XYZ file of C-alpha atoms in Angstrom:
368
model
C 24.590 -0.847 4.179
C 21.070 0.075 3.577
C 18.148 -0.843 5.588
C 14.431 -0.296 6.044
C 13.368 -0.972 9.672
C 9.635 -2.003 9.829
C 7.991 -1.580 13.103
C 5.686 -4.496 13.111
C 4.077 -3.352 16.415
C 3.165 -0.158 14.672
C 1.401 -2.079 11.841
C -0.679 -4.121 14.479
C -1.578 -1.012 16.558
C -2.670 0.919 13.557
C -5.038 -1.853 12.412
C -6.438 -2.010 16.066
C -6.871 1.740 15.784
C -8.619 1.575 12.658
C -10.769 -1.332 13.481
C -12.129 0.575 16.612
C -12.539 3.747 14.397
C -14.617 1.942 11.701
C -16.366 -0.781 13.635
C -16.260 -3.249 10.887
C -14.466 -5.937 9.301
C -11.119 -5.240 7.965
C -9.368 -6.517 5.026
C -5.767 -5.571 5.287
C -4.201 -4.882 1.854
C -0.713 -6.266 1.676
C -0.223 -6.172 -2.038
C 3.115 -4.936 -3.732
C 5.073 -6.696 -0.835
C 3.105 -5.060 1.866
C 3.514 -1.614 0.355
C 7.259 -2.220 0.430
C 7.257 -3.396 4.059
C 7.302 -7.035 3.352
C 3.979 -8.835 2.650
C 4.559 -11.640 5.034
C 5.560 -9.433 7.821
C 2.696 -6.965 7.168
C 0.180 -9.754 6.906
C 1.145 -11.300 10.155
C 1.250 -7.864 12.038
C -2.147 -6.815 10.460
C -3.832 -10.209 11.573
C -2.509 -9.747 15.115
C -3.960 -6.320 15.055
C -7.434 -7.708 14.357
C -7.778 -7.830 10.371
C -9.849 -10.895 9.402
C -8.830 -10.863 5.836
C -5.951 -9.861 3.565
C -6.120 -8.209 0.060
C -3.676 -8.425 -2.668
C -3.703 -7.495 -6.262
C -2.927 -10.837 -7.974
C -3.104 -14.645 -7.364
C 0.732 -15.024 -7.364
C 0.996 -12.683 -4.096
C -1.802 -14.693 -2.527
C -0.081 -17.939 -3.332
C 3.259 -16.792 -1.953
C 1.498 -15.853 1.398
C -0.202 -19.251 1.514
C 3.353 -20.889 0.946
C 4.523 -18.847 3.791
C 1.996 -20.302 6.217
C -0.775 -17.781 6.067
C -4.239 -19.472 6.425
C -6.409 -16.389 6.839
C -8.826 -15.652 4.004
C -7.142 -13.667 1.219
C -8.854 -11.991 -1.785
C -6.940 -11.202 -5.119
C -8.764 -9.011 -7.487
C -6.725 -8.333 -10.464
C -6.154 -10.896 -13.180
C -4.470 -11.247 -16.533
C -6.524 -12.270 -19.463
C -7.092 -16.046 -19.542
C -5.659 -16.400 -15.965
C -5.683 -19.929 -14.512
C -7.783 -19.714 -11.375
C -7.330 -23.364 -10.240
C -4.342 -22.671 -8.118
C -6.278 -20.065 -6.370
C -9.378 -22.220 -5.715
C -7.272 -24.999 -4.566
C -5.538 -22.957 -1.945
C -8.711 -21.144 -0.941
C -7.837 -17.846 -2.368
C -10.971 -15.578 -2.915
C -11.316 -14.222 -6.354
C -12.398 -10.558 -7.108
C -14.447 -11.026 -10.358
C -14.914 -8.155 -12.808
C -16.533 -9.797 -15.767
C -18.829 -12.577 -16.927
C -15.990 -14.392 -18.506
C -14.085 -14.248 -15.095
C -17.103 -15.586 -13.474
C -17.385 -18.472 -15.791
C -13.578 -19.177 -15.496
C -13.957 -19.231 -11.646
C -16.681 -21.746 -11.711
C -14.579 -23.902 -14.251
C -11.891 -24.089 -11.603
C -13.947 -25.331 -8.882
C -14.489 -28.911 -8.023
C -17.347 -30.830 -6.551
C -15.883 -30.583 -3.103
C -14.274 -27.082 -3.540
C -16.478 -24.291 -4.877
C -14.738 -21.058 -5.893
C -14.988 -18.209 -3.261
C -15.632 -14.871 -5.153
C -16.187 -11.288 -4.517
C -18.144 -9.664 -7.484
C -16.774 -6.191 -8.479
C -19.084 -3.583 -9.952
C -17.930 -0.514 -11.555
C -19.320 2.505 -9.900
C -17.493 5.327 -11.734
C -13.491 4.842 -11.201
C -13.243 3.635 -14.985
C -10.957 0.703 -14.122
C -11.927 -2.900 -13.638
C -15.399 -4.116 -12.480
C -18.526 -5.503 -14.141
C -20.100 -2.833 -16.285
C -23.467 -1.724 -15.006
C -25.156 -2.945 -18.137
C -23.906 -6.449 -17.536
C -24.203 -6.551 -13.696
C -27.805 -8.142 -13.533
C -26.677 -10.977 -15.905
C -23.549 -11.571 -13.774
C -25.551 -11.608 -10.597
C -28.137 -14.101 -11.969
C -25.557 -16.257 -13.210
C -23.456 -16.202 -9.936
C -26.654 -17.095 -7.998
C -27.347 -20.102 -10.436
C -23.712 -21.308 -10.116
C -23.979 -20.882 -6.344
C -27.058 -23.003 -6.249
C -25.278 -25.625 -8.185
C -22.343 -25.653 -5.748
C -19.634 -24.265 -8.175
C -19.060 -21.022 -6.407
C -19.909 -19.087 -3.327
C -20.283 -15.265 -3.409
C -18.542 -14.165 -0.246
C -18.707 -10.332 -1.159
C -19.672 -7.640 -3.419
C -17.208 -4.657 -3.814
C -16.069 -1.567 -5.798
C -13.632 1.210 -5.580
C -13.979 4.963 -4.875
C -12.059 7.750 -6.599
C -11.497 9.859 -3.509
C -12.018 12.875 -5.600
C -14.400 14.491 -3.390
C -17.183 13.548 -0.907
C -19.852 14.317 -3.445
C -18.268 12.068 -6.186
C -17.644 9.258 -3.601
C -21.346 9.561 -2.307
C -22.444 9.358 -6.052
C -20.292 6.090 -6.282
C -21.780 4.827 -3.181
C -25.379 5.378 -4.454
C -24.527 3.319 -7.560
C -23.115 0.627 -5.433
C -26.306 0.495 -3.106
C -28.300 0.074 -6.583
C -25.863 -2.817 -7.569
C -26.482 -4.463 -4.102
C -30.189 -4.217 -4.758
C -29.862 -5.987 -8.031
C -27.469 -8.644 -6.404
C -30.206 -9.375 -3.624
C -33.038 -9.496 -6.278
C -30.963 -12.086 -8.002
C -30.781 -14.299 -5.107
C -27.452 -13.515 -3.689
C -26.796 -12.805 -0.013
C -23.022 -11.667 0.192
C -21.592 -11.623 3.669
C -19.160 -8.754 2.708
C -19.960 -5.475 1.183
C -16.903 -3.319 0.750
C -16.176 -0.071 -1.170
C -14.051 2.016 1.239
C -10.277 1.978 1.217
C -8.272 4.014 3.718
C -9.495 7.573 2.709
C -13.110 6.956 2.779
C -12.918 4.328 5.678
C -11.583 7.247 7.739
C -13.516 10.201 6.349
C -16.798 8.861 4.942
C -18.507 6.793 7.589
C -21.454 5.930 5.347
C -19.048 4.171 3.044
C -17.897 1.649 5.790
C -20.926 -0.706 5.264
C -19.793 -3.919 6.939
C -16.180 -4.162 5.669
C -13.336 -1.778 4.647
C -10.026 -2.535 2.811
C -7.185 -0.502 4.403
C -3.897 -0.120 2.730
C -1.770 2.882 3.316
C -3.206 3.766 6.691
C -2.171 0.355 8.213
C 1.400 1.208 7.256
C 0.919 4.641 9.463
C 0.644 6.863 6.445
C -2.007 9.360 5.861
C -4.011 9.196 2.705
C -4.963 12.924 2.965
C -2.721 15.973 1.875
C -4.077 18.067 4.724
C -3.826 15.467 7.708
C -0.687 13.913 9.102
C -0.469 10.310 10.420
C -0.176 11.935 13.910
C -3.684 13.802 13.340
C -4.989 10.326 12.501
C -3.727 8.544 15.419
C -1.297 6.537 13.081
C 2.379 5.574 13.566
C 4.620 5.216 10.444
C 6.002 1.746 10.293
C 8.903 2.276 8.073
C 12.123 3.850 8.795
C 14.778 4.083 5.886
C 18.318 4.727 6.849
C 21.900 4.134 5.911
C 25.472 4.994 7.359
C 27.531 7.697 6.154
C 30.004 6.157 3.720
C 32.477 8.903 3.077
C 33.171 12.397 4.347
C 35.335 15.006 2.666
C 36.141 18.671 3.069
C 35.863 20.571 -0.084
C 36.447 24.391 -0.879
C 33.912 26.933 -2.052
C 32.939 26.350 -5.734
C 32.989 22.513 -5.615
C 30.551 20.858 -7.889
C 28.533 17.992 -6.374
C 27.286 15.049 -8.187
C 26.083 14.799 -11.765
C 25.478 17.926 -13.677
C 26.758 20.238 -10.932
C 23.198 21.181 -10.093
C 24.674 22.171 -6.549
C 28.093 24.124 -6.160
C 29.327 24.826 -2.489
C 29.165 28.455 -1.572
C 31.961 28.172 1.078
C 34.371 25.766 2.251
C 32.159 22.916 3.682
C 31.866 19.146 4.571
C 30.229 16.653 2.030
C 28.883 13.269 3.307
C 28.135 10.423 0.942
C 24.871 8.281 1.610
C 24.955 4.946 -0.061
C 21.271 5.103 -1.281
C 20.002 6.052 -4.671
C 17.213 5.651 -7.173
C 18.047 1.939 -7.648
C 16.915 1.543 -4.020
C 13.841 3.593 -4.610
C 15.054 6.973 -3.425
C 13.389 9.366 -6.056
C 15.713 11.228 -8.305
C 12.978 13.757 -8.626
C 13.831 14.795 -4.954
C 17.380 15.785 -5.927
C 18.209 19.015 -4.073
C 15.122 18.864 -2.010
C 14.937 15.445 -0.033
C 15.349 15.846 3.729
C 17.629 13.720 5.832
C 18.597 13.788 9.615
C 22.224 13.023 10.692
C 23.102 13.307 14.178
C 19.962 14.692 15.156
C 20.371 17.653 12.627
C 18.394 18.111 9.492
C 19.917 18.534 6.098
C 18.922 18.586 2.460
C 20.275 16.462 -0.537
C 22.720 18.476 -2.358
C 22.704 17.891 -6.079
C 21.443 15.111 -8.067
C 20.333 11.685 -6.628
C 22.374 9.053 -8.361
C 21.635 5.388 -8.897
C 23.330 4.161 -5.883
C 24.218 7.237 -3.706
C 23.562 10.896 -3.058
C 25.637 13.671 -1.238
C 24.700 15.864 1.735
C 26.261 19.310 2.291
C 26.627 19.235 6.200
C 28.505 22.563 6.438
C 30.771 22.602 9.485
C 28.780 19.855 11.274
C 30.731 17.069 12.957
C 29.909 14.113 10.775
C 31.854 10.989 10.526
C 31.826 7.840 8.358
C 29.434 5.425 9.868
C 27.068 7.964 11.294
C 23.347 7.247 10.913
C 21.506 8.933 8.213
C 17.615 8.666 8.464
C 15.665 9.638 5.203
C 12.230 9.114 6.813
C 10.423 7.374 9.585
C 8.185 8.584 12.303
C 8.216 12.336 12.237
C 7.288 12.569 15.989
C 10.747 11.320 16.594
C 12.380 14.113 14.916
C 13.015 12.542 11.596
C 11.471 13.500 8.079
C 8.389 11.719 7.072
C 7.616 9.961 3.983
C 5.036 12.696 3.137
C 8.007 15.177 2.928
C 9.772 13.093 0.545
C 6.661 12.807 -1.404
C 6.379 16.642 -1.495
C 10.169 16.744 -2.562
C 9.418 14.381 -5.385
C 6.023 15.563 -6.451
C 4.359 12.408 -5.857
C 2.494 10.623 -2.788
C 3.602 8.911 0.252
C 2.355 5.614 -1.035
C 4.931 5.865 -3.832
C 7.617 6.390 -1.544
C 7.480 3.376 0.660
C 6.312 1.044 -2.117
C 9.354 1.896 -4.371
C 11.908 0.983 -1.840
C 14.158 -1.686 -3.754
C 15.339 -5.150 -3.077
C 18.868 -4.037 -2.242
C 17.500 -2.476 1.040
C 17.419 -4.914 3.816
C 14.104 -5.040 5.624
C 14.543 -5.497 9.426
C 11.689 -5.808 11.824
C 12.073 -3.363 14.587
C 10.353 -0.932 16.907
C 13.152 -0.624 19.181
C 13.861 2.996 17.617
C 11.135 4.221 19.768
């Protein structure tokens, strides 16, 4: 009744395109169930497209991919206080390290024949996690000592950018360069240096270093408010759709959905769509979200409910079972996730990531 078609070929091709553009190693970010596209599906497609590593938020996400058969390197960078790093080390999951305590915990989880692989994260101005600059030298020297005695291996050094402005990002990049000098002076020689996510990887070439972490862009969505996916040479991978569940002809003055925020002006036809905010369709887009039915564009009428919403289709010939597309690839004449984001006063990341478990994910591409 509800489905999200995930074009795996689009994910692979987006990775290929971005890898050519950046010219460096790609960490494909598949956290949050692959931004709603399915983590395993997205991971497999991204690796096929040339990504050499995967990125997730937490260890549980990484271990799920390992259990599903993914053998490529995976880095997980957000950890609960007192997290047990042993399962990650045992399954060769690389750990993002944001404090001296986490560094010690990673080393303690290692064994004589299996050191912990880590990426040291330094705080460069985003105000989130990452080793404080005042503690960075101590962490680097301790990491170098632990590396010498075989307890861990420093695979990378990384940070995050705010994407506030090119000037702000360049200031963070300068702090990162200083942190790399400290790491080198401590005796570390990390193979990877990464600070750019999709936004900076595309728009700030000097931030590409020798590795980029690509999230939203590999799913074909733009990280910029003023550039579309097509502008960037990307193809949106997800199409959200459902069939019309009911059709009724109503008179002028008919109230629609809770609160009657929409009343019909004239005699008209209402089509019921079985998707709601329990499925991730944002209630904030009530009265504004766009859909396409039978090649014609309409707007949600009234409030989006938990399981359904209504479309006022006027005198259009719409029948039960007709396909309703909420968003997909706009070059095919359907709304984009960015349009839904604008209607809900949010970002396109939010639109695709929020799609709920009741929506069946189906691999596709044939819609092209």
